[in-house]
CSV table of C-alpha atoms in Angstrom, one decimal:
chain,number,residue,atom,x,y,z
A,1,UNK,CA,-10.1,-9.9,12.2
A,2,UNK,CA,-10.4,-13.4,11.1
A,3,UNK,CA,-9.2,-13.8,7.2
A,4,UNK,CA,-12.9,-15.4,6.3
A,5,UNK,CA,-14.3,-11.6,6.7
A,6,UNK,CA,-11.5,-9.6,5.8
A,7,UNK,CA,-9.0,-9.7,2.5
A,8,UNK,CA,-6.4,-7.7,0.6
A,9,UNK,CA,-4.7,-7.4,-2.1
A,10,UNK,CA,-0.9,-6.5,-1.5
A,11,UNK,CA,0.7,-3.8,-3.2
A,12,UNK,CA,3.7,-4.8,-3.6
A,13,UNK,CA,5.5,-7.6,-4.5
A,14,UNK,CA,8.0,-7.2,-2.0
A,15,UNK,CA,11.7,-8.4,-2.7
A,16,UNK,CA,12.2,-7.2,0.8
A,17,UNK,CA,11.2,-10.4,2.6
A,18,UNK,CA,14.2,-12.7,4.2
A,19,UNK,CA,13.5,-16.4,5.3
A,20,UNK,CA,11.6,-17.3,8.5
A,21,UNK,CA,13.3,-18.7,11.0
A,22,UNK,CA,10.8,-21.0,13.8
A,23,UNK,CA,11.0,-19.5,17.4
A,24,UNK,CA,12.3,-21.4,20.4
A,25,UNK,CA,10.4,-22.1,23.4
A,26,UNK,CA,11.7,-20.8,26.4
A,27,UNK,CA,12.6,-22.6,29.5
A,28,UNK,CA,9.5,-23.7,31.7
A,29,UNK,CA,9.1,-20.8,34.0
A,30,UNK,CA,11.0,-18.5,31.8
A,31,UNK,CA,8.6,-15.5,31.2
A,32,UNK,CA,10.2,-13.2,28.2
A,33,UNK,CA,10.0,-9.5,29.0
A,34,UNK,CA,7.3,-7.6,27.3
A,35,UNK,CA,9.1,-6.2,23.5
A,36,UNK,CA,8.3,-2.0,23.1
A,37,UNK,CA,6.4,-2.0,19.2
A,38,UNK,CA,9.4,0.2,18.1
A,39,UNK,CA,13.1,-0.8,19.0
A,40,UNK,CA,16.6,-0.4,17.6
A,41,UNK,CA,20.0,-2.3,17.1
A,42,UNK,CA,23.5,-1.9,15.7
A,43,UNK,CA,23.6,-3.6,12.9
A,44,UNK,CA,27.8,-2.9,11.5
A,45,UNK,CA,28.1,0.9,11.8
A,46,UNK,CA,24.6,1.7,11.7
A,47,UNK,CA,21.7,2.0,14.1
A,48,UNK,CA,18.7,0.6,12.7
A,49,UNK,CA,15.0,1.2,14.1
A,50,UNK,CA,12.4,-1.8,13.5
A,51,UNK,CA,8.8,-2.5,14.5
A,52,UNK,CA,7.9,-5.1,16.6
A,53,UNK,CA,4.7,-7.2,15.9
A,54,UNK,CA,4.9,-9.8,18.4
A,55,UNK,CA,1.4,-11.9,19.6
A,56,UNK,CA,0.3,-15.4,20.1
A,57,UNK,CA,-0.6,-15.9,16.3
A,58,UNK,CA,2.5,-16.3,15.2
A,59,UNK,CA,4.5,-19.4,14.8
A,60,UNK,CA,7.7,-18.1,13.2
A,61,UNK,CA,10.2,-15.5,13.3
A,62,UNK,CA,9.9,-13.3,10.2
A,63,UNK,CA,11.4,-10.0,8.6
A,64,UNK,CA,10.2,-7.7,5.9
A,65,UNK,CA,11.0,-4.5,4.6
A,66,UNK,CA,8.9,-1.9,3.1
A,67,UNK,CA,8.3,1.9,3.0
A,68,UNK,CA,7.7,1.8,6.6
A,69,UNK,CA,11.7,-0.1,6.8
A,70,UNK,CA,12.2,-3.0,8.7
A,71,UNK,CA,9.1,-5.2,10.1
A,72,UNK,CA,9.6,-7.6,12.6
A,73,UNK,CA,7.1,-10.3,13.5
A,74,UNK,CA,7.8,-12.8,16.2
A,75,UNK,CA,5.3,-15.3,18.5
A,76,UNK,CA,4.4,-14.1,21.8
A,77,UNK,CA,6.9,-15.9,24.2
A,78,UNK,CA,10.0,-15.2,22.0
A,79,UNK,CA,12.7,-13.5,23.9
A,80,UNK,CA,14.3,-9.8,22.9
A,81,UNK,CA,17.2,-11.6,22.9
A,82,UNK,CA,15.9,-14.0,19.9
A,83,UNK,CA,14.7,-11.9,18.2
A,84,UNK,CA,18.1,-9.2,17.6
A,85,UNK,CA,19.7,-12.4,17.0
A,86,UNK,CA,17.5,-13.2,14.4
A,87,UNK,CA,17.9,-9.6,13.3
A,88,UNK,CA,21.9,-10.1,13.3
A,89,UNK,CA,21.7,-13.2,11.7
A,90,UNK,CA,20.1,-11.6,8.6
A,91,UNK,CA,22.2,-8.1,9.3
A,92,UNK,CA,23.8,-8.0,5.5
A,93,UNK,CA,19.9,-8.6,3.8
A,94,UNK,CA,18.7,-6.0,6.5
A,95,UNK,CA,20.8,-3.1,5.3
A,96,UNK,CA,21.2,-4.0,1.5
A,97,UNK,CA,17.0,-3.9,1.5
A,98,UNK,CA,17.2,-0.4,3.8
A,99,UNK,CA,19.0,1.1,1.7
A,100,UNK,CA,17.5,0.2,-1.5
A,101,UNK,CA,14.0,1.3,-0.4
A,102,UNK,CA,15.7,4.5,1.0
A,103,UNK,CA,16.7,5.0,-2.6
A,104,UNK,CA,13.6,4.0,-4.6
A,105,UNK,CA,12.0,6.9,-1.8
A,106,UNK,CA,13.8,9.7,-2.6
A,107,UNK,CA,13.2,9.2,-6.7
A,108,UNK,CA,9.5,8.8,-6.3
A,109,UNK,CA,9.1,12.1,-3.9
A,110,UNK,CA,7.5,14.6,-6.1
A,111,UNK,CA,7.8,18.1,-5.3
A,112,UNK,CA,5.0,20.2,-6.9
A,113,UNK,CA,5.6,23.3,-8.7
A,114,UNK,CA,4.5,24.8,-11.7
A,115,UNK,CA,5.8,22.5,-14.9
A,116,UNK,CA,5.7,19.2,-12.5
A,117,UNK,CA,4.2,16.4,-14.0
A,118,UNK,CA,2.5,13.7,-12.7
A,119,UNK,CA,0.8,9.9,-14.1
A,120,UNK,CA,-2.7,10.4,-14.0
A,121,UNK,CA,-4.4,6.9,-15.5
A,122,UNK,CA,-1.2,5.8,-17.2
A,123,UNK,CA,-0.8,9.2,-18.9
A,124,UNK,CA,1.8,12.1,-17.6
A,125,UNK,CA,-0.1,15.5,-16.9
A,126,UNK,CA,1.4,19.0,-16.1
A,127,UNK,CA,0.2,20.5,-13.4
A,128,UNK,CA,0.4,24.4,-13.6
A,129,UNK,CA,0.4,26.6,-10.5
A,130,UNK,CA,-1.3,29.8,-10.8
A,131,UNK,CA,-1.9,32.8,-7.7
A,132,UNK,CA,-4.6,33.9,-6.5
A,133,UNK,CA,-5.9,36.1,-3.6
A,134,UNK,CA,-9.1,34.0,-3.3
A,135,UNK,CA,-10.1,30.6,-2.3
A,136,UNK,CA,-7.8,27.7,-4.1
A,137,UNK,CA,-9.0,25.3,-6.1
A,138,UNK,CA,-8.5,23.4,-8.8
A,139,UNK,CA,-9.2,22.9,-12.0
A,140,UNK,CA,-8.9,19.8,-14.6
A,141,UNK,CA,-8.1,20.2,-18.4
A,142,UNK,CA,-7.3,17.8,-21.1
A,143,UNK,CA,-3.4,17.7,-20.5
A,144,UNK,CA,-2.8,19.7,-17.8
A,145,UNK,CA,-4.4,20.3,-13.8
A,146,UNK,CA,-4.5,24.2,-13.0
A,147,UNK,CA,-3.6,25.0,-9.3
A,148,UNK,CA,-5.1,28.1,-7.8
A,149,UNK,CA,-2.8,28.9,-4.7
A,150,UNK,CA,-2.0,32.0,-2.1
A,151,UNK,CA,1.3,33.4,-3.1
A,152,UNK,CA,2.6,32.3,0.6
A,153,UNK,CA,1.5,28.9,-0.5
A,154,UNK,CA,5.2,26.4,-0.5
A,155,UNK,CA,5.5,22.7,-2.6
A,156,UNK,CA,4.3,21.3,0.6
A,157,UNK,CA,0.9,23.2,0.6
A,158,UNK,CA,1.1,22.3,-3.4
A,159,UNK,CA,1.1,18.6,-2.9
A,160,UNK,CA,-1.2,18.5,-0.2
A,161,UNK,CA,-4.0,20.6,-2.6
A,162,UNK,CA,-2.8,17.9,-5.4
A,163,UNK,CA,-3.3,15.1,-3.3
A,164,UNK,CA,-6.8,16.0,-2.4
A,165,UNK,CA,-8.0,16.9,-5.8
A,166,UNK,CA,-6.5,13.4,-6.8
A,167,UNK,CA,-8.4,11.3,-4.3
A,168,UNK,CA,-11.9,13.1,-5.0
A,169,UNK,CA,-11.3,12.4,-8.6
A,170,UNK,CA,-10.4,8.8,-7.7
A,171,UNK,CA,-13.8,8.5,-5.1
A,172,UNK,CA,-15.8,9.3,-8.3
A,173,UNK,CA,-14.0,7.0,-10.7
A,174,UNK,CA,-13.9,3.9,-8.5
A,175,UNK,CA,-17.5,4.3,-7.5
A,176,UNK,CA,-18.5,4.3,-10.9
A,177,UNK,CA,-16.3,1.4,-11.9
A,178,UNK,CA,-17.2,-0.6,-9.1
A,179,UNK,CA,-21.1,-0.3,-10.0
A,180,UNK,CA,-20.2,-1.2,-13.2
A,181,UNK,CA,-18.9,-4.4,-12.4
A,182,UNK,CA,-21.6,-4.9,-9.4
A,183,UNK,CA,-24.2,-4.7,-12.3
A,184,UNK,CA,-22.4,-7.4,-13.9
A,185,UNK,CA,-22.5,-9.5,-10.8
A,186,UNK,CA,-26.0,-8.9,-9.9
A,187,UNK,CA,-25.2,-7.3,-7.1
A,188,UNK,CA,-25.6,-3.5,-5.4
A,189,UNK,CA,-22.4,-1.7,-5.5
A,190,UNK,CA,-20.8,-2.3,-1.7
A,191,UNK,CA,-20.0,0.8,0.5
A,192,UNK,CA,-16.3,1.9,-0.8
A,193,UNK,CA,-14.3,4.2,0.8
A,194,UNK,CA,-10.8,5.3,-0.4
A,195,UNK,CA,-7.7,3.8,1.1
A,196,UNK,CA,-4.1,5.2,1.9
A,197,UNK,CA,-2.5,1.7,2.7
A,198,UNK,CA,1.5,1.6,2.0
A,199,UNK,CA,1.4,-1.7,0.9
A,200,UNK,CA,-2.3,-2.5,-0.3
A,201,UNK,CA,-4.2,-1.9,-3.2
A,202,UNK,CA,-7.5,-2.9,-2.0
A,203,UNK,CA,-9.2,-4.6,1.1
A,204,UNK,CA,-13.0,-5.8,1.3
A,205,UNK,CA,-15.0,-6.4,4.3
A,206,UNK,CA,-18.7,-7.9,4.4
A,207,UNK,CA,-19.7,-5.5,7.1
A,208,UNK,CA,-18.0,-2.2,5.8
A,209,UNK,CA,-17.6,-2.5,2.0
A,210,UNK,CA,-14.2,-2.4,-0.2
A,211,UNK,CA,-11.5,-0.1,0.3
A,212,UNK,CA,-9.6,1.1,-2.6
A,213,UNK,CA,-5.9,2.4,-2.6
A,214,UNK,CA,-6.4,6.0,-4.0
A,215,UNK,CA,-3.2,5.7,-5.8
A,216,UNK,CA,-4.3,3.6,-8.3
A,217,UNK,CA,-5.5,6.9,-9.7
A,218,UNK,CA,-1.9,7.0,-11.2
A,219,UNK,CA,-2.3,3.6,-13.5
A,220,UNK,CA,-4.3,3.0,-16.5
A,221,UNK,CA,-7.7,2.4,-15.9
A,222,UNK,CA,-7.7,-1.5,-16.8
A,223,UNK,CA,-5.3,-1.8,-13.5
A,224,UNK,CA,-7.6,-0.2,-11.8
A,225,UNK,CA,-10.6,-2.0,-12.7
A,226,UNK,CA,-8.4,-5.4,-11.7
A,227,UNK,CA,-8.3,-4.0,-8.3
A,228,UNK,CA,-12.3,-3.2,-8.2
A,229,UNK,CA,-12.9,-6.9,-9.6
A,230,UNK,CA,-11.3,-8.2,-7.0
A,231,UNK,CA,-12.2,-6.6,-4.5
A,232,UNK,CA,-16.1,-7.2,-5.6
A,233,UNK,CA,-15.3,-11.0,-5.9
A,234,UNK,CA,-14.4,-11.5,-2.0
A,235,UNK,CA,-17.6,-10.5,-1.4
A,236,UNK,CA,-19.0,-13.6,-2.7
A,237,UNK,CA,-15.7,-15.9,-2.0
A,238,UNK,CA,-13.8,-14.6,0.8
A,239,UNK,CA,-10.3,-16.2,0.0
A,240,UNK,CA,-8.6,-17.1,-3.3
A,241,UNK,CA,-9.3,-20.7,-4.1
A,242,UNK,CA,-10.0,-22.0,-7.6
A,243,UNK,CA,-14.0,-19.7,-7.3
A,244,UNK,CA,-12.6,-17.0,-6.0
A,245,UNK,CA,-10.2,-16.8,-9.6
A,246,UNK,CA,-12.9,-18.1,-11.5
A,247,UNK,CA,-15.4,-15.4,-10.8
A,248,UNK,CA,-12.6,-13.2,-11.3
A,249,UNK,CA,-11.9,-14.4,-14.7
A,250,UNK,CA,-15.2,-14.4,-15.5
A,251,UNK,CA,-15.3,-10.3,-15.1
A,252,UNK,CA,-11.9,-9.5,-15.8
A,253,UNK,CA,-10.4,-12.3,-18.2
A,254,UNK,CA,-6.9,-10.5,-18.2
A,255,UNK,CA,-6.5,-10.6,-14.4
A,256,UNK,CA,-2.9,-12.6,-14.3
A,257,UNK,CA,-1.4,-9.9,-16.9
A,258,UNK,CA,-3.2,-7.3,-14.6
A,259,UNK,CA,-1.8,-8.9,-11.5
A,260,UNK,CA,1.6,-9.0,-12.4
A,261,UNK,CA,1.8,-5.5,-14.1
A,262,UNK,CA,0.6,-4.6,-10.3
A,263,UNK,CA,3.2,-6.3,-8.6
A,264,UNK,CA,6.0,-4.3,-11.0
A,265,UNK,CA,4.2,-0.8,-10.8
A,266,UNK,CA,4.0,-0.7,-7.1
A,267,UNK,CA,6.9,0.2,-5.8
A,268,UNK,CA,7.5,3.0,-8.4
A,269,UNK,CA,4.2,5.5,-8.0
A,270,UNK,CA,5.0,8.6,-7.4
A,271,UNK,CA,5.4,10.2,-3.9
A,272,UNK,CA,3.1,13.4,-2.8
């Protein structure tokens, strides 16, 4: 979808990106085979798997790494052959980045049982895991959310009842704060639907409405309303020039202190 009806705001602020690197053009006549999405490589002692996004709109050979691991992208008539090299060239970045998110995972997986705790709007909460023989369900209290589970009921089951009361909760808060600030703008609050992006915190589209990473349910509410703000302003400037930031600043005067609090907090919300 073209960038002048479609925006987001990234998640992260990735460390994980090495340097592009343009393509070569192959030979007149010289067709490159067709690259599978996912492929692997040695890289030292270690097999590593990366994604492939190769297509005609891009002009460079680039390289990030996220939660998903390594992302390749790569212009349409680059050969496999460029692009492991690329890959090789890169091989001591490649694996000092897998490894570090491969940590930063494993300390943000939560496993739910009764006692855990969890950031709900900047705050830590206990949740608190009670049987039943009837239908589950939850229910909220001031310091604490009260899990009504079947005894047969594992962490897996917990967290997947925790993550589902979390994202209604967030549905209701980020529809209220985006009519909020629509109000402000004159405007009717857009359709919003909640997100699960790895690596946005919001998205907005003229013909569907903003999208909302349900996530931000873990950060204090100002963070949040950030996100909604700006969001709300693509619909009246679809890209960030000096408007865009103005109508921003106009609704949410704190937006670079909001921004870069953002960039810090995303790689460290917790795991369900």
């Amino acid at each position: 979808m073209s960038m002048d009806f479609f925006q987001q705001l990234s998640l992260f602020s990735v460390p994980g990106r090495a340097p592009d690197r343009p393509a070569t053009t192959p030979a007149p006549g010289q067709t490159p085979p067709k690259a599978p999405r996912q492929r692997h490589l040695h890289l030292g002692n270690q097999i590593v798997a990366y994604t492939l996004r190769q297509g005609q709109g891009r002009r460079r050979l680039s390289m990030t790494i996220d939660e998903r691991g390594l992302i390749v992208g790569a212009p349409a008539r680059t050969t496999l052959a460029e692009i492991d090299g690329f890959i090789h060239a890169h091989a001591a970045w490649v694996l000092a980045k897998l490894a570090e998110y491969t940590e930063r995972h494993a300390r943000r997986h939560l496993t739910i049982r009764d006692g855990s705790h969890i950031p709900l709007l900047g705050n830590d909460i206990a949740v608190r895991i009670a049987i039943t023989s009837g239908r589950m369900r939850a229910h909220w209290h001031d310091e604490h959310v009260l899990l009504e589970v079947r005894a047969e009921a594992g962490c897996d089951e917990h967290a997947a009842m925790l993550r589902r009361v979390l994202q209604r909760r967030a549905l209701a808060l980020f529809a209220e704060r985006s009519a909020h600030y629509a109000r402000r703008m004159g405007r009717l609050p857009p359709p919003l639907a909640l997100s699960n992006a790895r690596t946005r915190w919001g998205s907005c589209s003229l013909k569907s409405g903003i999208r909302i990473n349900w996530r931000l349910i873990h950060l204090p509410l100002e963070l949040i309303d950030y996100v909604i703000v700006h969001e709300l302003a693509h619909l009246v400037e679809m890209n960030h020039g000096a408007r865009f930031w103005e109508l921003v600043g106009s609704l949410y005067p704190d937006w670079q202190d909001a921004r870069d609090e953002l960039r810090q907090r995303g790689g460290k919300l917790p795991i369900l």
